[in-house]
Amino acid sequence: MANFRTIEIEAFSAQEAMINGPFAAYAIGANCTQAWKKAGCPKEPELLNEFMEEQLEKKTKFGTGIGLYIVLENGYKNKSTRPYRYTNKRVDSYQKWTKSYLLVDDSNKIIREVKSNRRTDAIKAAREEYANGFQGNLKIKMVKTANDDVVGNFEYKPSKGTQLGKYLLFGTVGSLE
């Protein structure tokens, strides 16, 4: 008797289920749904295990880390080109701003952000960076950010036909565990 693992995954497609599955490789003809239907769709644990062992022996020769799958329920991907709804938010001209300073090196990499209205706090932070062992040139850049900085919202809205499917993945357990 082979030492195999079985897992049921919900996904929008068989490819997505295989990516999320525990097996690194899949055999040619990994879809065993037709063979499962020809065998009478066995659902009892003993008959299902016997069917899975037959398929693993036939298609993978019990190779470790190789998986097969059965489609229990088909999933349908979101096919809409714009699966979202955008809502614009009005920005008030009188809203409050927060000033902050960025310590930036020569390659424009942000080393540290200092949230303060005073430039002297940024100078102190730069001195601390040099005291902590920083080697290189620093620039202090001032940035103003709005306290309420949200100017729009995207809400995910998939098409009505989108649904998750159920896939039964099985394969020989090997060095993956």
PDB file of C-alpha atoms in Angstrom:
ATOM      1  CA  MET A   1       0.000   0.000   0.000  1.00  0.00           C
ATOM      2  CA  ALA A   2       1.356   3.400  -1.016  1.00  0.00           C
ATOM      3  CA  ASN A   3       1.845   6.259   1.413  1.00  0.00           C
ATOM      4  CA  PHE A   4      -0.135   9.028  -0.257  1.00  0.00           C
ATOM      5  CA  ARG A   5      -1.733  12.271   0.830  1.00  0.00           C
ATOM      6  CA  THR A   6      -5.180  13.604  -0.102  1.00  0.00           C
ATOM      7  CA  ILE A   7      -6.351  17.195   0.193  1.00  0.00           C
ATOM      8  CA  GLU A   8      -9.524  18.950  -0.960  1.00  0.00           C
ATOM      9  CA  ILE A   9      -8.980  22.504  -2.237  1.00  0.00           C
ATOM     10  CA  GLU A  10     -11.443  25.193  -3.250  1.00  0.00           C
ATOM     11  CA  ALA A  11     -10.214  27.273  -6.201  1.00  0.00           C
ATOM     12  CA  PHE A  12     -11.495  29.001  -9.340  1.00  0.00           C
ATOM     13  CA  SER A  13      -9.653  26.612 -11.691  1.00  0.00           C
ATOM     14  CA  ALA A  14      -7.712  23.346 -11.651  1.00  0.00           C
ATOM     15  CA  GLN A  15      -4.481  25.240 -12.372  1.00  0.00           C
ATOM     16  CA  GLU A  16      -5.035  27.459  -9.341  1.00  0.00           C
ATOM     17  CA  ALA A  17      -5.780  24.385  -7.208  1.00  0.00           C
ATOM     18  CA  MET A  18      -2.530  22.755  -8.356  1.00  0.00           C
ATOM     19  CA  ILE A  19      -0.531  25.882  -7.517  1.00  0.00           C
ATOM     20  CA  ASN A  20      -2.042  25.997  -4.024  1.00  0.00           C
ATOM     21  CA  GLY A  21      -1.647  22.244  -3.568  1.00  0.00           C
ATOM     22  CA  PRO A  22       1.066  20.421  -1.636  1.00  0.00           C
ATOM     23  CA  PHE A  23       2.708  18.672  -4.604  1.00  0.00           C
ATOM     24  CA  ALA A  24       5.615  20.162  -6.541  1.00  0.00           C
ATOM     25  CA  ALA A  25       5.074  18.316  -9.847  1.00  0.00           C
ATOM     26  CA  TYR A  26       2.058  16.944 -11.698  1.00  0.00           C
ATOM     27  CA  ALA A  27       2.067  13.982 -14.037  1.00  0.00           C
ATOM     28  CA  ILE A  28       1.020  14.107 -17.690  1.00  0.00           C
ATOM     29  CA  GLY A  29      -2.710  13.467 -17.642  1.00  0.00           C
ATOM     30  CA  ALA A  30      -2.985  14.618 -14.025  1.00  0.00           C
ATOM     31  CA  ASN A  31      -6.739  15.133 -14.419  1.00  0.00           C
ATOM     32  CA  CYS A  32      -8.315  11.841 -13.304  1.00  0.00           C
ATOM     33  CA  THR A  33     -11.917  13.074 -13.393  1.00  0.00           C
ATOM     34  CA  GLN A  34     -12.981  10.971 -16.414  1.00  0.00           C
ATOM     35  CA  ALA A  35     -11.426   7.822 -14.984  1.00  0.00           C
ATOM     36  CA  TRP A  36     -13.137   8.556 -11.651  1.00  0.00           C
ATOM     37  CA  LYS A  37     -16.511   8.915 -13.428  1.00  0.00           C
ATOM     38  CA  LYS A  38     -15.942   5.668 -15.379  1.00  0.00           C
ATOM     39  CA  ALA A  39     -15.210   3.923 -12.082  1.00  0.00           C
ATOM     40  CA  GLY A  40     -18.638   5.003 -10.828  1.00  0.00           C
ATOM     41  CA  CYS A  41     -17.564   8.061  -8.789  1.00  0.00           C
ATOM     42  CA  PRO A  42     -16.477   6.106  -5.703  1.00  0.00           C
ATOM     43  CA  LYS A  43     -16.890   8.181  -2.548  1.00  0.00           C
ATOM     44  CA  GLU A  44     -16.503   5.537   0.160  1.00  0.00           C
ATOM     45  CA  PRO A  45     -13.022   5.866   1.682  1.00  0.00           C
ATOM     46  CA  GLU A  46     -11.911   2.298   0.853  1.00  0.00           C
ATOM     47  CA  LEU A  47     -13.032   2.437  -2.797  1.00  0.00           C
ATOM     48  CA  LEU A  48     -11.717   5.970  -3.279  1.00  0.00           C
ATOM     49  CA  ASN A  49      -8.314   5.041  -1.817  1.00  0.00           C
ATOM     50  CA  GLU A  50      -8.159   1.988  -4.081  1.00  0.00           C
ATOM     51  CA  PHE A  51      -8.979   4.149  -7.127  1.00  0.00           C
ATOM     52  CA  MET A  52      -6.349   6.753  -6.173  1.00  0.00           C
ATOM     53  CA  GLU A  53      -3.701   4.049  -5.689  1.00  0.00           C
ATOM     54  CA  GLU A  54      -4.470   2.618  -9.140  1.00  0.00           C
ATOM     55  CA  GLN A  55      -4.156   6.052 -10.755  1.00  0.00           C
ATOM     56  CA  LEU A  56      -0.922   6.872  -8.912  1.00  0.00           C
ATOM     57  CA  GLU A  57       0.616   3.558  -9.957  1.00  0.00           C
ATOM     58  CA  LYS A  58      -0.532   3.960 -13.568  1.00  0.00           C
ATOM     59  CA  LYS A  59       0.379   7.626 -14.110  1.00  0.00           C
ATOM     60  CA  THR A  60       3.213   8.407 -11.691  1.00  0.00           C
ATOM     61  CA  LYS A  61       4.732   5.005 -10.787  1.00  0.00           C
ATOM     62  CA  PHE A  62       4.430   6.273  -7.160  1.00  0.00           C
ATOM     63  CA  GLY A  63       6.962   9.062  -7.778  1.00  0.00           C
ATOM     64  CA  THR A  64       7.331  11.215  -4.685  1.00  0.00           C
ATOM     65  CA  GLY A  65       5.932  14.728  -4.768  1.00  0.00           C
ATOM     66  CA  ILE A  66       3.897  14.124  -7.946  1.00  0.00           C
ATOM     67  CA  GLY A  67       0.186  14.820  -7.739  1.00  0.00           C
ATOM     68  CA  LEU A  68      -3.039  14.052  -9.574  1.00  0.00           C
ATOM     69  CA  TYR A  69      -6.469  15.633  -9.179  1.00  0.00           C
ATOM     70  CA  ILE A  70     -10.192  14.992  -9.500  1.00  0.00           C
ATOM     71  CA  VAL A  71     -12.660  17.792 -10.259  1.00  0.00           C
ATOM     72  CA  LEU A  72     -15.514  17.448  -7.770  1.00  0.00           C
ATOM     73  CA  GLU A  73     -17.214  20.728  -8.768  1.00  0.00           C
ATOM     74  CA  ASN A  74     -16.073  23.002 -11.591  1.00  0.00           C
ATOM     75  CA  GLY A  75     -14.992  26.508 -10.701  1.00  0.00           C
ATOM     76  CA  TYR A  76     -15.456  29.547 -12.910  1.00  0.00           C
ATOM     77  CA  LYS A  77     -12.899  32.357 -13.070  1.00  0.00           C
ATOM     78  CA  ASN A  78     -13.760  36.011 -13.153  1.00  0.00           C
ATOM     79  CA  LYS A  79     -13.745  36.935 -16.850  1.00  0.00           C
ATOM     80  CA  SER A  80     -14.723  40.598 -16.560  1.00  0.00           C
ATOM     81  CA  THR A  81     -12.154  43.113 -17.755  1.00  0.00           C
ATOM     82  CA  ARG A  82     -12.932  45.538 -14.931  1.00  0.00           C
ATOM     83  CA  PRO A  83     -13.822  43.546 -11.806  1.00  0.00           C
ATOM     84  CA  TYR A  84     -14.085  46.634  -9.622  1.00  0.00           C
ATOM     85  CA  ARG A  85     -16.130  49.706  -8.835  1.00  0.00           C
ATOM     86  CA  TYR A  86     -14.326  53.010  -8.236  1.00  0.00           C
ATOM     87  CA  THR A  87     -15.716  55.697  -5.945  1.00  0.00           C
ATOM     88  CA  ASN A  88     -14.126  59.125  -6.004  1.00  0.00           C
ATOM     89  CA  LYS A  89     -13.750  61.007  -2.700  1.00  0.00           C
ATOM     90  CA  ARG A  90     -13.916  64.775  -2.654  1.00  0.00           C
ATOM     91  CA  VAL A  91     -10.770  66.460  -1.351  1.00  0.00           C
ATOM     92  CA  ASP A  92     -11.256  69.623   0.653  1.00  0.00           C
ATOM     93  CA  SER A  93      -8.878  72.476  -0.102  1.00  0.00           C
ATOM     94  CA  TYR A  94      -8.748  73.477   3.558  1.00  0.00           C
ATOM     95  CA  GLN A  95      -7.797  70.093   4.979  1.00  0.00           C
ATOM     96  CA  LYS A  96      -4.931  69.764   7.437  1.00  0.00           C
ATOM     97  CA  TRP A  97      -1.456  68.713   6.368  1.00  0.00           C
ATOM     98  CA  THR A  98       1.299  66.931   8.247  1.00  0.00           C
ATOM     99  CA  LYS A  99       4.903  67.760   7.488  1.00  0.00           C
ATOM    100  CA  SER A 100       7.548  65.047   7.622  1.00  0.00           C
ATOM    101  CA  TYR A 101      11.176  64.781   6.606  1.00  0.00           C
ATOM    102  CA  LEU A 102      12.823  61.936   4.724  1.00  0.00           C
ATOM    103  CA  LEU A 103      16.482  61.031   5.152  1.00  0.00           C
ATOM    104  CA  VAL A 104      17.529  59.837   1.685  1.00  0.00           C
ATOM    105  CA  ASP A 105      20.878  58.448   0.532  1.00  0.00           C
ATOM    106  CA  ASP A 106      22.549  59.027  -2.874  1.00  0.00           C
ATOM    107  CA  SER A 107      20.581  56.213  -4.565  1.00  0.00           C
ATOM    108  CA  ASN A 108      17.258  57.757  -3.410  1.00  0.00           C
ATOM    109  CA  LYS A 109      16.689  54.990  -0.870  1.00  0.00           C
ATOM    110  CA  ILE A 110      14.737  56.194   2.151  1.00  0.00           C
ATOM    111  CA  ILE A 111      16.816  55.585   5.269  1.00  0.00           C
ATOM    112  CA  ARG A 112      14.422  57.041   7.826  1.00  0.00           C
ATOM    113  CA  GLU A 113      11.248  59.127   8.061  1.00  0.00           C
ATOM    114  CA  VAL A 114      10.894  61.790  10.746  1.00  0.00           C
ATOM    115  CA  LYS A 115       7.327  62.969  11.361  1.00  0.00           C
ATOM    116  CA  SER A 116       7.750  66.435  12.767  1.00  0.00           C
ATOM    117  CA  ASN A 117       7.125  70.035  11.828  1.00  0.00           C
ATOM    118  CA  ARG A 118      10.668  71.028  12.829  1.00  0.00           C
ATOM    119  CA  ARG A 119      13.701  70.613  10.611  1.00  0.00           C
ATOM    120  CA  THR A 120      15.973  70.330  13.652  1.00  0.00           C
ATOM    121  CA  ASP A 121      14.372  66.948  14.496  1.00  0.00           C
ATOM    122  CA  ALA A 122      15.429  65.685  11.043  1.00  0.00           C
ATOM    123  CA  ILE A 123      18.963  66.977  11.595  1.00  0.00           C
ATOM    124  CA  LYS A 124      19.106  65.152  14.954  1.00  0.00           C
ATOM    125  CA  ALA A 125      17.886  61.945  13.270  1.00  0.00           C
ATOM    126  CA  ALA A 126      20.603  62.263  10.605  1.00  0.00           C
ATOM    127  CA  ARG A 127      23.241  62.679  13.315  1.00  0.00           C
ATOM    128  CA  GLU A 128      21.874  59.525  15.036  1.00  0.00           C
ATOM    129  CA  GLU A 129      22.168  57.577  11.769  1.00  0.00           C
ATOM    130  CA  TYR A 130      25.837  58.556  11.469  1.00  0.00           C
ATOM    131  CA  ALA A 131      26.379  57.676  15.151  1.00  0.00           C
ATOM    132  CA  ASN A 132      24.826  54.222  14.472  1.00  0.00           C
ATOM    133  CA  GLY A 133      27.364  53.533  11.716  1.00  0.00           C
ATOM    134  CA  PHE A 134      25.791  54.875   8.516  1.00  0.00           C
ATOM    135  CA  GLN A 135      28.397  55.653   5.868  1.00  0.00           C
ATOM    136  CA  GLY A 136      27.406  57.774   2.916  1.00  0.00           C
ATOM    137  CA  ASN A 137      25.751  61.029   1.973  1.00  0.00           C
ATOM    138  CA  LEU A 138      22.301  61.982   3.246  1.00  0.00           C
ATOM    139  CA  LYS A 139      19.766  64.453   1.924  1.00  0.00           C
ATOM    140  CA  ILE A 140      16.848  65.742   3.954  1.00  0.00           C
ATOM    141  CA  LYS A 141      13.663  66.011   1.891  1.00  0.00           C
ATOM    142  CA  MET A 142      10.477  67.622   3.153  1.00  0.00           C
ATOM    143  CA  VAL A 143       7.182  65.914   2.381  1.00  0.00           C
ATOM    144  CA  LYS A 144       3.690  67.169   3.163  1.00  0.00           C
ATOM    145  CA  THR A 145       0.926  64.582   3.483  1.00  0.00           C
ATOM    146  CA  ALA A 146      -2.754  65.158   4.001  1.00  0.00           C
ATOM    147  CA  ASN A 147      -4.161  63.795   7.237  1.00  0.00           C
ATOM    148  CA  ASP A 148      -7.045  62.275   5.300  1.00  0.00           C
ATOM    149  CA  ASP A 149      -5.073  61.095   2.277  1.00  0.00           C
ATOM    150  CA  VAL A 150      -7.711  58.826   0.701  1.00  0.00           C
ATOM    151  CA  VAL A 151      -8.889  60.300  -2.598  1.00  0.00           C
ATOM    152  CA  GLY A 152     -10.708  57.260  -3.989  1.00  0.00           C
ATOM    153  CA  ASN A 153     -11.799  53.693  -3.226  1.00  0.00           C
ATOM    154  CA  PHE A 154     -11.767  50.547  -5.347  1.00  0.00           C
ATOM    155  CA  GLU A 155     -14.285  47.852  -4.440  1.00  0.00           C
ATOM    156  CA  TYR A 156     -13.803  44.360  -5.907  1.00  0.00           C
ATOM    157  CA  LYS A 157     -16.905  43.251  -7.827  1.00  0.00           C
ATOM    158  CA  PRO A 158     -16.452  39.949  -9.694  1.00  0.00           C
ATOM    159  CA  SER A 159     -18.835  38.901 -12.430  1.00  0.00           C
ATOM    160  CA  LYS A 160     -21.992  37.061 -11.379  1.00  0.00           C
ATOM    161  CA  GLY A 161     -20.903  33.704 -12.837  1.00  0.00           C
ATOM    162  CA  THR A 162     -17.722  33.524 -10.754  1.00  0.00           C
ATOM    163  CA  GLN A 163     -17.695  30.630  -8.300  1.00  0.00           C
ATOM    164  CA  LEU A 164     -15.224  28.486  -6.436  1.00  0.00           C
ATOM    165  CA  GLY A 165     -14.858  24.863  -7.466  1.00  0.00           C
ATOM    166  CA  LYS A 166     -13.805  21.843  -5.407  1.00  0.00           C
ATOM    167  CA  TYR A 167     -10.775  19.794  -6.403  1.00  0.00           C
ATOM    168  CA  LEU A 168      -9.449  16.638  -4.751  1.00  0.00           C
ATOM    169  CA  LEU A 169      -5.658  16.542  -4.991  1.00  0.00           C
ATOM    170  CA  PHE A 170      -3.739  13.366  -4.218  1.00  0.00           C
ATOM    171  CA  GLY A 171      -0.178  12.171  -4.569  1.00  0.00           C
ATOM    172  CA  THR A 172       2.623  10.139  -3.023  1.00  0.00           C
ATOM    173  CA  VAL A 173       4.120  11.673   0.087  1.00  0.00           C
ATOM    174  CA  GLY A 174       7.855  12.029  -0.096  1.00  0.00           C
ATOM    175  CA  SER A 175      10.490  14.449   1.065  1.00  0.00           C
ATOM    176  CA  LEU A 176       8.019  17.359   0.827  1.00  0.00           C
ATOM    177  CA  GLU A 177       6.717  16.830   4.355  1.00  0.00           C
TER     178      GLU A 177
END
